Amino acid sequence: MARAVQKKRTVKRKGTEKFGQRRLEIRNAKIKDIRGIADLVRRVYEDMPAYTHGEIRGQINNFKEGCFVALLDDEVVGYCATMQVAEALAFQPHDWDEITGNGYGSRHDPTGDWLYGYEMCVDPKVRGVRIGRRLYEERRALAEERDLTGIVFAGRMPNYRRFRRRVADPQDYLDKVVEGKLHDPVLRFQLANGFEPERIIEGYLPEDKASMANAVMMVWRNPYVERDQPVKKRLPRGVEAVRVATCQLQARQVSDYDEFMRHVTYFVDVASDYEADFIVFPELFTLMLLSFEEKELSPVEAIERLSEYTPRLRTDISEMAMRYNINIIAGSHPTRMEDGDIHNVAYVCLRDGSVHAQEKIHPTPNERYWWNIKGGDKVEVIQTDCGPIGVQICYDSEFPELSRRLADEGARIIFVPFCTDSRQGYLRVRYCGQARAIENQCFVVLSGNVGNLPNVGNMDIQYAQSCILTPCDFPFARDGIAAEATENVETLTISDINLADLQWARAEGTVRNLADRRFDLYRIEWDETGKHPGKPRPRREPLGPAHPGGG
C-alpha cells in the first residue's frame, strides 16, 4: 500500500521571469524547439556525439510532459529529458542506450513509478540565473504531481579521468567527492540539489571519455509519498478518437488534369462530410495523368511528363486540405529532385496549410530499372494536429527497420499508399502492414489502386483491398482489422480509431513489443547523413514487363 504524507506540495511554476532586460522562460519542450536543443547539446558536449533531430523528436513525442527547455531571450540555453519507468528497470544494471531506447526515450512507461532523467544540459556561457536548478525543480514538481516514488538518473563524473591516478577506482573517487576531498562540478551540483548517490554504474556511456564511461546512480525520493512496497500504477482507458478514411481509387482515363483533380476532390469532399481527420490515396495515383497523352509514352518519357505536374499538384492538394479541413496523404507522385534524380514522393498536405514530403526509401526492381527511380535518404515522423504520423510507400512497409524508426519517434499511425498488380503483391504489403501494426503497437492504414488504364503501359491491371489495421490485443478489433474495403472496387473506407488504446496496450497489453525489446542485445544504428559511401546499386533487369510491380 502507498500512504500519502500530508504536507504542502511544491507548486509547479513554469513561466517567464525577467532579469534586467533579459527574459527567461521555463516550459515544456515543443517540436519547434528541436533545432535549438540540438545546437545546445553540440555546444555543451563538444567531445560527444550530438543528438539527431529524430532522437529529440522522439523524446518529446514519447513523453512531452517530461521534457523541459529553458529559453533566455528565446534562445534555448537549457534542456532536460525524463521518462517514467518501473522500479525494476530503473535500478537494474543498464547503460544509456538500453534505458533510453537508443536515445529516443521510447521506453517511457506511463505506469512506471519512478521518473528517470536521461538528459540535462545547460549552456556554459549562461551564468547567474540558476538554470540547472530550475530544471531540476521542474523534474521534482513533475514527480510530486504524479505521485511518483522519486527521481533516478545516472550522473556524469567528468573530473574522474583528471584525478584517476589519485583514487583506487570510481567508487573511491565518488567517496572522496562526497567527503569534499576532490571536486567534481557535476556531482557537487547534484548533491546540492538533494540527490543521494546509490552506486557506480560502469560502462554507462562509452562516449563519455571524461568520466571514462562511468556514472553514479543518483536518487531523490519523494518526501510526500511513502512506499512500503512497489506500486503498480494503472493507466486509464481514455479516448483519443481519430477518424481515418482510405480511398481505394479506380484508375480511369481522364481528358485533362482538371478532370483528374475533380475525381480526387470528390473523395476528399465525401471524407470531409464524414468529418474524417485523414484521407489517404494510393501510390502513383497520378499515373492517370498519362491517360490523355496522344501516344503511349516510354518509361523515361512518362516519368518526365508526370514530374512536370509536381508544383501544381502540391499547391492544389494543399489548398484542398485547407478548404475541406482534412489532412491529405496524397498517395505518391514521381518527382524530379534538385540533383536531377527521380524519386517516388508522398506529399502530406495538412489542413493547417503545411506540406510535408516522404520519399520512398526502397524503389522496387521495376521502378529502378524502367523508371530509374532512386531511393530517398531519410524517414521521419510528420507532426499533425492528431499527433505524429508516419508514411511508408508500398515496398517500404516490408522493411521493419523503417516502421520501428517511426514508432521510436512517436508515430501512432503509419499510412501505406501502395500499388500492386496481383494478389500476391498485395498480400505482401498486407501481411507486412499487419506485422508492423503488431510489432510497433500502432495503426497501419493501406490504400491501393484498382482497375486499369488504356494507353499507360505500367497500369495494365491493379489489385487492392485497402484496409485499416490494428494491433492484435483486447482493446482492438478481434482480427486486427478496424475496417477494410471490398477487393477491387472503388470505394472510401472510414473508421474511428482510438489512439489512447495504443498507449494502454504499450503499457499494459498482453504483449508489449516496444517495451520488451532487448537493447542489451541489439539495436539499429542510422546513418544520419543519408549518404552511404558505398557503390550505387546496379539496375538489374527485372523478370517481367514494365509495371510498378509493387509489394
mmCIF file of C-alpha atoms in Angstrom, residues 138-488:
data_model
loop_
_atom_site.group_PDB
_atom_site.id
_atom_site.type_symbol
_atom_site.label_atom_id
_atom_site.label_comp_id
_atom_site.label_asym_id
_atom_site.label_seq_id
_atom_site.Cartn_x
_atom_site.Cartn_y
_atom_site.Cartn_z
ATOM 1 C CA GLU A 138 10.603 21.106 -12.776
ATOM 2 C CA ARG A 139 11.550 17.435 -12.600
ATOM 3 C CA ARG A 140 10.850 17.337 -8.880
ATOM 4 C CA ALA A 141 7.492 19.065 -9.294
ATOM 5 C CA LEU A 142 6.525 16.589 -12.025
ATOM 6 C CA ALA A 143 7.353 13.638 -9.751
ATOM 7 C CA GLU A 144 5.288 15.171 -6.955
ATOM 8 C CA GLU A 145 2.393 15.978 -9.277
ATOM 9 C CA ARG A 146 2.237 12.356 -10.480
ATOM 10 C CA ASP A 147 2.743 10.795 -7.027
ATOM 11 C CA LEU A 148 5.904 9.047 -8.190
ATOM 12 C CA THR A 149 8.226 7.346 -5.737
ATOM 13 C CA GLY A 150 11.111 9.541 -6.793
ATOM 14 C CA ILE A 151 13.673 10.507 -9.408
ATOM 15 C CA VAL A 152 16.663 8.467 -10.507
ATOM 16 C CA PHE A 153 19.366 9.144 -13.078
ATOM 17 C CA ALA A 154 22.947 8.248 -13.888
ATOM 18 C CA GLY A 155 25.089 11.319 -13.312
ATOM 19 C CA ARG A 156 28.371 12.057 -15.046
ATOM 20 C CA MET A 157 31.637 12.306 -13.115
ATOM 21 C CA PRO A 158 33.659 14.430 -15.566
ATOM 22 C CA ASN A 159 36.708 15.004 -13.329
ATOM 23 C CA TYR A 160 37.312 11.287 -12.837
ATOM 24 C CA ARG A 161 39.833 10.987 -15.674
ATOM 25 C CA ARG A 162 41.680 14.022 -14.335
ATOM 26 C CA PHE A 163 42.010 12.515 -10.818
ATOM 27 C CA ARG A 164 42.101 8.818 -11.699
ATOM 28 C CA ARG A 165 45.728 8.427 -10.500
ATOM 29 C CA ARG A 166 44.751 9.780 -7.073
ATOM 30 C CA VAL A 167 41.971 7.262 -6.471
ATOM 31 C CA ALA A 168 41.690 3.499 -6.409
ATOM 32 C CA ASP A 169 38.561 3.191 -8.545
ATOM 33 C CA PRO A 170 35.336 5.053 -9.428
ATOM 34 C CA GLN A 171 33.791 4.257 -6.039
ATOM 35 C CA ASP A 172 36.814 5.710 -4.249
ATOM 36 C CA TYR A 173 36.518 8.822 -6.411
ATOM 37 C CA LEU A 174 32.832 9.171 -5.518
ATOM 38 C CA ASP A 175 33.591 8.780 -1.808
ATOM 39 C CA LYS A 176 36.246 11.492 -1.937
ATOM 40 C CA VAL A 177 33.905 13.866 -3.786
ATOM 41 C CA VAL A 178 31.195 13.281 -1.165
ATOM 42 C CA GLU A 179 33.729 13.898 1.612
ATOM 43 C CA GLY A 180 34.873 17.109 -0.060
ATOM 44 C CA LYS A 181 38.421 15.861 -0.705
ATOM 45 C CA LEU A 182 38.021 16.090 -4.502
ATOM 46 C CA HIS A 183 35.927 18.445 -6.595
ATOM 47 C CA ASP A 184 33.551 17.336 -9.357
ATOM 48 C CA PRO A 185 31.254 20.134 -10.578
ATOM 49 C CA VAL A 186 28.504 17.839 -11.807
ATOM 50 C CA LEU A 187 28.360 15.573 -8.756
ATOM 51 C CA ARG A 188 28.588 18.505 -6.356
ATOM 52 C CA PHE A 189 25.690 20.195 -8.142
ATOM 53 C CA GLN A 190 23.560 17.051 -7.927
ATOM 54 C CA LEU A 191 24.388 16.532 -4.260
ATOM 55 C CA ALA A 192 23.497 20.167 -3.562
ATOM 56 C CA ASN A 193 20.090 19.562 -5.193
ATOM 57 C CA GLY A 194 19.156 16.809 -2.765
ATOM 58 C CA PHE A 195 20.200 13.733 -4.754
ATOM 59 C CA GLU A 196 21.959 10.875 -2.997
ATOM 60 C CA PRO A 197 24.479 8.515 -4.632
ATOM 61 C CA GLU A 198 23.269 4.932 -4.834
ATOM 62 C CA ARG A 199 26.074 3.123 -6.655
ATOM 63 C CA ILE A 200 28.537 3.271 -9.538
ATOM 64 C CA ILE A 201 27.358 2.195 -12.997
ATOM 65 C CA GLU A 202 30.284 1.083 -15.139
ATOM 66 C CA GLY A 203 30.104 1.281 -18.925
ATOM 67 C CA TYR A 204 27.041 3.540 -18.808
ATOM 68 C CA LEU A 205 28.027 5.878 -21.624
ATOM 69 C CA PRO A 206 31.167 4.806 -23.544
ATOM 70 C CA GLU A 207 31.271 8.152 -25.381
ATOM 71 C CA ASP A 208 31.788 9.981 -22.059
ATOM 72 C CA LYS A 209 35.583 9.953 -22.100
ATOM 73 C CA ALA A 210 35.933 12.407 -19.192
ATOM 74 C CA SER A 211 34.010 10.025 -16.909
ATOM 75 C CA MET A 212 35.729 7.038 -18.529
ATOM 76 C CA ALA A 213 32.236 5.629 -19.253
ATOM 77 C CA ASN A 214 31.359 5.586 -15.543
ATOM 78 C CA ALA A 215 28.291 7.165 -13.965
ATOM 79 C CA VAL A 216 26.806 7.476 -10.496
ATOM 80 C CA MET A 217 23.229 6.393 -9.894
ATOM 81 C CA MET A 218 21.688 9.388 -8.122
ATOM 82 C CA VAL A 219 18.348 9.109 -6.321
ATOM 83 C CA TRP A 220 15.816 11.566 -4.905
ATOM 84 C CA ARG A 221 12.898 10.062 -3.004
ATOM 85 C CA ASN A 222 9.614 11.923 -3.000
ATOM 86 C CA PRO A 223 9.071 13.107 0.596
ATOM 87 C CA TYR A 224 5.331 13.432 0.034
ATOM 88 C CA VAL A 225 4.788 9.758 -0.741
ATOM 89 C CA GLU A 226 5.914 6.758 1.304
ATOM 90 C CA ARG A 227 6.038 3.316 -0.235
ATOM 91 C CA ASP A 228 6.252 0.161 1.844
ATOM 92 C CA GLN A 229 6.112 -1.944 -1.317
ATOM 93 C CA PRO A 230 6.395 -1.355 -5.074
ATOM 94 C CA VAL A 231 3.344 0.277 -6.598
ATOM 95 C CA LYS A 232 1.771 -0.757 -9.870
ATOM 96 C CA LYS A 233 0.168 2.276 -11.453
ATOM 97 C CA ARG A 234 -2.736 1.676 -13.806
ATOM 98 C CA LEU A 235 -3.313 3.631 -16.981
ATOM 99 C CA PRO A 236 -6.904 4.817 -17.501
ATOM 100 C CA ARG A 237 -8.531 3.647 -20.725
ATOM 101 C CA GLY A 238 -9.027 7.098 -22.192
ATOM 102 C CA VAL A 239 -10.466 8.196 -25.525
ATOM 103 C CA GLU A 240 -8.458 9.990 -28.193
ATOM 104 C CA ALA A 241 -10.607 9.410 -31.247
ATOM 105 C CA VAL A 242 -9.321 9.955 -34.778
ATOM 106 C CA ARG A 243 -11.381 9.266 -37.903
ATOM 107 C CA VAL A 244 -9.445 7.819 -40.841
ATOM 108 C CA ALA A 245 -10.561 7.363 -44.461
ATOM 109 C CA THR A 246 -8.715 5.270 -47.010
ATOM 110 C CA CYS A 247 -9.557 5.790 -50.677
ATOM 111 C CA GLN A 248 -9.410 2.739 -52.927
ATOM 112 C CA LEU A 249 -9.179 4.629 -56.208
ATOM 113 C CA GLN A 250 -10.267 3.401 -59.625
ATOM 114 C CA ALA A 251 -7.717 4.044 -62.352
ATOM 115 C CA ARG A 252 -9.633 5.686 -65.201
ATOM 116 C CA GLN A 253 -8.963 7.612 -68.377
ATOM 117 C CA VAL A 254 -9.247 11.373 -67.912
ATOM 118 C CA SER A 255 -9.365 14.110 -70.500
ATOM 119 C CA ASP A 256 -7.070 16.532 -68.684
ATOM 120 C CA TYR A 257 -5.538 17.490 -65.313
ATOM 121 C CA ASP A 258 -8.716 19.235 -64.146
ATOM 122 C CA GLU A 259 -10.818 16.097 -64.606
ATOM 123 C CA PHE A 260 -8.287 14.104 -62.584
ATOM 124 C CA MET A 261 -8.474 16.655 -59.770
ATOM 125 C CA ARG A 262 -12.274 16.515 -59.819
ATOM 126 C CA HIS A 263 -12.103 12.798 -59.031
ATOM 127 C CA VAL A 264 -9.685 13.429 -56.172
ATOM 128 C CA THR A 265 -11.810 16.304 -54.870
ATOM 129 C CA TYR A 266 -14.921 14.112 -54.856
ATOM 130 C CA PHE A 267 -13.430 11.667 -52.368
ATOM 131 C CA VAL A 268 -11.899 14.437 -50.255
ATOM 132 C CA ASP A 269 -15.311 16.099 -50.118
ATOM 133 C CA VAL A 270 -17.036 12.879 -49.039
ATOM 134 C CA ALA A 271 -14.418 12.149 -46.379
ATOM 135 C CA SER A 272 -14.772 15.713 -45.130
ATOM 136 C CA ASP A 273 -18.561 15.337 -44.933
ATOM 137 C CA TYR A 274 -17.964 12.323 -42.682
ATOM 138 C CA GLU A 275 -15.668 14.557 -40.579
ATOM 139 C CA ALA A 276 -12.604 12.411 -41.205
ATOM 140 C CA ASP A 277 -9.300 13.707 -39.872
ATOM 141 C CA PHE A 278 -7.232 11.953 -42.565
ATOM 142 C CA ILE A 279 -7.712 10.632 -46.071
ATOM 143 C CA VAL A 280 -5.026 8.612 -47.821
ATOM 144 C CA PHE A 281 -4.760 7.976 -51.580
ATOM 145 C CA PRO A 282 -2.851 5.169 -53.310
ATOM 146 C CA GLU A 283 0.735 5.089 -54.507
ATOM 147 C CA LEU A 284 1.259 6.511 -58.019
ATOM 148 C CA PHE A 285 -2.377 7.611 -58.203
ATOM 149 C CA THR A 286 -1.270 10.400 -60.562
ATOM 150 C CA LEU A 287 -0.492 7.895 -63.330
ATOM 151 C CA MET A 288 -3.976 8.718 -64.596
ATOM 152 C CA LEU A 289 -2.453 11.962 -65.897
ATOM 153 C CA LEU A 290 -0.733 9.912 -68.614
ATOM 154 C CA SER A 291 -4.028 8.618 -69.992
ATOM 155 C CA PHE A 292 -4.741 11.710 -72.088
ATOM 156 C CA GLU A 293 -1.366 11.719 -73.835
ATOM 157 C CA GLU A 294 -1.705 11.306 -77.613
ATOM 158 C CA LYS A 295 0.521 8.235 -77.616
ATOM 159 C CA GLU A 296 1.775 5.765 -75.073
ATOM 160 C CA LEU A 297 4.995 7.181 -73.671
ATOM 161 C CA SER A 298 8.164 5.254 -72.980
ATOM 162 C CA PRO A 299 9.002 4.779 -69.277
ATOM 163 C CA VAL A 300 11.563 7.616 -69.386
ATOM 164 C CA GLU A 301 9.171 9.964 -71.205
ATOM 165 C CA ALA A 302 6.295 9.055 -68.890
ATOM 166 C CA ILE A 303 8.193 9.750 -65.675
ATOM 167 C CA GLU A 304 9.461 13.047 -67.045
ATOM 168 C CA ARG A 305 5.966 14.093 -68.051
ATOM 169 C CA LEU A 306 4.497 13.222 -64.655
ATOM 170 C CA SER A 307 7.193 15.148 -62.813
ATOM 171 C CA GLU A 308 6.107 18.329 -64.606
ATOM 172 C CA TYR A 309 2.864 18.280 -62.597
ATOM 173 C CA THR A 310 4.579 18.327 -59.190
ATOM 174 C CA PRO A 311 4.356 22.068 -58.337
ATOM 175 C CA ARG A 312 0.727 22.331 -59.430
ATOM 176 C CA LEU A 313 -0.247 19.129 -57.642
ATOM 177 C CA ARG A 314 1.323 20.213 -54.347
ATOM 178 C CA THR A 315 -0.414 23.591 -54.473
ATOM 179 C CA ASP A 316 -3.847 22.255 -55.416
ATOM 180 C CA ILE A 317 -3.924 19.462 -52.833
ATOM 181 C CA SER A 318 -2.647 21.763 -50.099
ATOM 182 C CA GLU A 319 -5.446 24.235 -50.866
ATOM 183 C CA MET A 320 -7.900 21.331 -50.900
ATOM 184 C CA ALA A 321 -6.747 20.203 -47.431
ATOM 185 C CA MET A 322 -7.388 23.651 -46.001
ATOM 186 C CA ARG A 323 -10.675 24.145 -47.839
ATOM 187 C CA TYR A 324 -12.129 20.806 -46.709
ATOM 188 C CA ASN A 325 -10.472 20.832 -43.270
ATOM 189 C CA ILE A 326 -8.847 17.425 -43.649
ATOM 190 C CA ASN A 327 -5.296 16.095 -43.655
ATOM 191 C CA ILE A 328 -4.488 14.524 -47.039
ATOM 192 C CA ILE A 329 -1.846 11.871 -47.635
ATOM 193 C CA ALA A 330 -1.608 12.339 -51.379
ATOM 194 C CA GLY A 331 -0.553 8.830 -52.343
ATOM 195 C CA SER A 332 2.739 9.223 -54.133
ATOM 196 C CA HIS A 333 3.970 11.043 -57.209
ATOM 197 C CA PRO A 334 7.201 10.794 -59.236
ATOM 198 C CA THR A 335 9.217 13.956 -58.639
ATOM 199 C CA ARG A 336 12.476 15.203 -60.116
ATOM 200 C CA MET A 337 14.708 16.382 -57.291
ATOM 201 C CA GLU A 338 17.207 19.241 -57.289
ATOM 202 C CA ASP A 339 20.074 16.867 -58.100
ATOM 203 C CA GLY A 340 18.218 15.622 -61.203
ATOM 204 C CA ASP A 341 17.197 12.205 -59.800
ATOM 205 C CA ILE A 342 13.607 10.996 -59.898
ATOM 206 C CA HIS A 343 12.140 9.976 -56.523
ATOM 207 C CA ASN A 344 8.757 8.496 -55.654
ATOM 208 C CA VAL A 345 7.373 11.002 -53.137
ATOM 209 C CA ALA A 346 4.319 11.056 -50.871
ATOM 210 C CA TYR A 347 3.120 14.610 -50.243
ATOM 211 C CA VAL A 348 1.316 15.063 -46.942
ATOM 212 C CA CYS A 349 -0.837 18.201 -47.074
ATOM 213 C CA LEU A 350 -2.164 19.185 -43.669
ATOM 214 C CA ARG A 351 -5.227 21.277 -43.002
ATOM 215 C CA ASP A 352 -3.090 23.997 -41.434
ATOM 216 C CA GLY A 353 -1.567 24.656 -44.875
ATOM 217 C CA SER A 354 1.790 22.960 -44.302
ATOM 218 C CA VAL A 355 3.132 20.463 -46.842
ATOM 219 C CA HIS A 356 5.488 17.613 -45.969
ATOM 220 C CA ALA A 357 7.221 15.076 -48.187
ATOM 221 C CA GLN A 358 8.220 11.477 -47.509
ATOM 222 C CA GLU A 359 10.288 9.839 -50.226
ATOM 223 C CA LYS A 360 10.135 6.140 -50.937
ATOM 224 C CA ILE A 361 13.294 4.626 -49.479
ATOM 225 C CA HIS A 362 13.249 1.318 -51.349
ATOM 226 C CA PRO A 363 12.179 1.504 -55.011
ATOM 227 C CA THR A 364 11.111 -1.869 -56.360
ATOM 228 C CA PRO A 365 13.263 -3.591 -59.008
ATOM 229 C CA ASN A 366 10.807 -2.456 -61.693
ATOM 230 C CA GLU A 367 10.864 1.145 -60.524
ATOM 231 C CA ARG A 368 14.652 1.184 -60.503
ATOM 232 C CA TYR A 369 15.025 -0.443 -63.909
ATOM 233 C CA TRP A 370 12.229 1.036 -66.041
ATOM 234 C CA TRP A 371 11.944 4.495 -64.462
ATOM 235 C CA ASN A 372 15.393 4.841 -62.904
ATOM 236 C CA ILE A 373 13.726 5.906 -59.658
ATOM 237 C CA LYS A 374 16.182 6.435 -56.806
ATOM 238 C CA GLY A 375 15.532 5.856 -53.137
ATOM 239 C CA GLY A 376 15.233 8.646 -50.599
ATOM 240 C CA ASP A 377 17.672 9.287 -47.766
ATOM 241 C CA LYS A 378 15.587 9.701 -44.626
ATOM 242 C CA VAL A 379 12.414 8.681 -42.873
ATOM 243 C CA GLU A 380 10.894 10.702 -40.055
ATOM 244 C CA VAL A 381 7.542 11.375 -38.440
ATOM 245 C CA ILE A 382 5.270 14.208 -39.519
ATOM 246 C CA GLN A 383 3.632 16.271 -36.798
ATOM 247 C CA THR A 384 -0.111 16.736 -37.303
ATOM 248 C CA ASP A 385 -2.978 18.100 -35.226
ATOM 249 C CA CYS A 386 -3.768 14.454 -34.365
ATOM 250 C CA GLY A 387 -0.242 13.677 -33.246
ATOM 251 C CA PRO A 388 2.813 12.337 -35.071
ATOM 252 C CA ILE A 389 2.259 10.060 -38.075
ATOM 253 C CA GLY A 390 4.480 8.161 -40.477
ATOM 254 C CA VAL A 391 4.258 7.333 -44.186
ATOM 255 C CA GLN A 392 5.735 4.279 -45.872
ATOM 256 C CA ILE A 393 5.214 3.890 -49.597
ATOM 257 C CA CYS A 394 4.326 0.308 -50.549
ATOM 258 C CA TYR A 395 7.598 -1.683 -50.637
ATOM 259 C CA ASP A 396 8.954 0.320 -47.685
ATOM 260 C CA SER A 397 6.405 -1.371 -45.425
ATOM 261 C CA GLU A 398 8.268 -4.642 -45.993
ATOM 262 C CA PHE A 399 11.367 -3.326 -44.212
ATOM 263 C CA PRO A 400 10.613 -3.376 -40.458
ATOM 264 C CA GLU A 401 13.504 -1.067 -39.533
ATOM 265 C CA LEU A 402 11.692 1.900 -41.067
ATOM 266 C CA SER A 403 8.484 1.442 -39.090
ATOM 267 C CA ARG A 404 10.433 0.929 -35.894
ATOM 268 C CA ARG A 405 12.216 4.219 -36.508
ATOM 269 C CA LEU A 406 8.856 5.960 -36.938
ATOM 270 C CA ALA A 407 7.471 4.337 -33.786
ATOM 271 C CA ASP A 408 10.533 5.420 -31.816
ATOM 272 C CA GLU A 409 9.911 8.991 -32.954
ATOM 273 C CA GLY A 410 6.356 8.742 -31.648
ATOM 274 C CA ALA A 411 4.238 7.725 -34.665
ATOM 275 C CA ARG A 412 0.938 6.103 -33.744
ATOM 276 C CA ILE A 413 -0.490 5.868 -37.264
ATOM 277 C CA ILE A 414 1.506 4.718 -40.295
ATOM 278 C CA PHE A 415 -0.049 5.322 -43.709
ATOM 279 C CA VAL A 416 0.907 2.950 -46.539
ATOM 280 C CA PRO A 417 -0.074 4.048 -50.063
ATOM 281 C CA PHE A 418 0.530 1.055 -52.349
ATOM 282 C CA CYS A 419 0.243 -0.013 -55.966
ATOM 283 C CA THR A 420 0.204 -3.742 -56.715
ATOM 284 C CA ASP A 421 -0.746 -5.618 -59.856
ATOM 285 C CA SER A 422 -1.501 -9.041 -58.363
ATOM 286 C CA ARG A 423 -2.962 -10.665 -55.284
ATOM 287 C CA GLN A 424 0.473 -11.983 -54.325
ATOM 288 C CA GLY A 425 1.938 -8.486 -54.446
ATOM 289 C CA TYR A 426 -0.957 -7.077 -52.478
ATOM 290 C CA LEU A 427 -0.693 -9.739 -49.790
ATOM 291 C CA ARG A 428 2.997 -8.997 -49.316
ATOM 292 C CA VAL A 429 2.061 -5.435 -48.429
ATOM 293 C CA ARG A 430 -0.997 -6.513 -46.406
ATOM 294 C CA TYR A 431 0.809 -9.092 -44.280
ATOM 295 C CA CYS A 432 3.736 -6.780 -43.665
ATOM 296 C CA GLY A 433 1.377 -3.952 -42.727
ATOM 297 C CA GLN A 434 -0.278 -6.213 -40.155
ATOM 298 C CA ALA A 435 3.131 -7.228 -38.821
ATOM 299 C CA ARG A 436 4.189 -3.594 -38.493
ATOM 300 C CA ALA A 437 0.985 -2.839 -36.529
ATOM 301 C CA ILE A 438 1.745 -5.659 -34.093
ATOM 302 C CA GLU A 439 5.489 -5.013 -33.776
ATOM 303 C CA ASN A 440 5.089 -1.309 -33.130
ATOM 304 C CA GLN A 441 1.671 -1.349 -31.435
ATOM 305 C CA CYS A 442 0.332 1.238 -33.852
ATOM 306 C CA PHE A 443 -2.363 1.600 -36.512
ATOM 307 C CA VAL A 444 -1.457 0.957 -40.164
ATOM 308 C CA VAL A 445 -3.650 2.294 -42.986
ATOM 309 C CA LEU A 446 -3.328 0.855 -46.515
ATOM 310 C CA SER A 447 -4.647 2.473 -49.697
ATOM 311 C CA GLY A 448 -4.315 0.950 -53.173
ATOM 312 C CA ASN A 449 -5.329 1.399 -56.816
ATOM 313 C CA VAL A 450 -7.815 -0.786 -58.687
ATOM 314 C CA GLY A 451 -8.707 -1.133 -62.378
ATOM 315 C CA ASN A 452 -6.539 -0.408 -65.396
ATOM 316 C CA LEU A 453 -5.570 2.408 -67.723
ATOM 317 C CA PRO A 454 -5.524 2.319 -71.515
ATOM 318 C CA ASN A 455 -2.518 3.938 -73.134
ATOM 319 C CA VAL A 456 -0.480 3.639 -69.911
ATOM 320 C CA GLY A 457 1.816 0.657 -70.154
ATOM 321 C CA ASN A 458 2.597 0.324 -66.457
ATOM 322 C CA MET A 459 -1.043 0.293 -65.281
ATOM 323 C CA ASP A 460 -2.256 -2.839 -67.043
ATOM 324 C CA ILE A 461 -4.054 -4.353 -64.060
ATOM 325 C CA GLN A 462 -4.294 -3.477 -60.373
ATOM 326 C CA TYR A 463 -5.287 -5.433 -57.290
ATOM 327 C CA ALA A 464 -6.164 -3.935 -53.908
ATOM 328 C CA GLN A 465 -8.194 -4.399 -50.766
ATOM 329 C CA SER A 466 -7.494 -1.263 -48.771
ATOM 330 C CA CYS A 467 -7.788 -1.555 -45.009
ATOM 331 C CA ILE A 468 -7.182 -0.057 -41.571
ATOM 332 C CA LEU A 469 -5.161 -2.451 -39.417
ATOM 333 C CA THR A 470 -4.703 -2.551 -35.657
ATOM 334 C CA PRO A 471 -2.518 -4.362 -33.140
ATOM 335 C CA CYS A 472 -3.929 -7.702 -32.020
ATOM 336 C CA ASP A 473 -4.946 -7.265 -28.393
ATOM 337 C CA PHE A 474 -8.104 -6.829 -26.331
ATOM 338 C CA PRO A 475 -8.866 -3.124 -26.982
ATOM 339 C CA PHE A 476 -8.850 -3.628 -30.755
ATOM 340 C CA ALA A 477 -10.854 -5.459 -33.407
ATOM 341 C CA ARG A 478 -10.936 -9.223 -32.924
ATOM 342 C CA ASP A 479 -8.989 -9.973 -36.103
ATOM 343 C CA GLY A 480 -6.776 -6.861 -36.085
ATOM 344 C CA ILE A 481 -8.835 -5.175 -38.836
ATOM 345 C CA ALA A 482 -10.683 -1.988 -37.929
ATOM 346 C CA ALA A 483 -12.161 -1.766 -41.460
ATOM 347 C CA GLU A 484 -11.475 -3.000 -44.974
ATOM 348 C CA ALA A 485 -12.784 -2.366 -48.448
ATOM 349 C CA THR A 486 -14.286 -4.848 -50.849
ATOM 350 C CA GLU A 487 -11.475 -6.034 -53.090
ATOM 351 C CA ASN A 488 -11.024 -4.348 -56.485
#
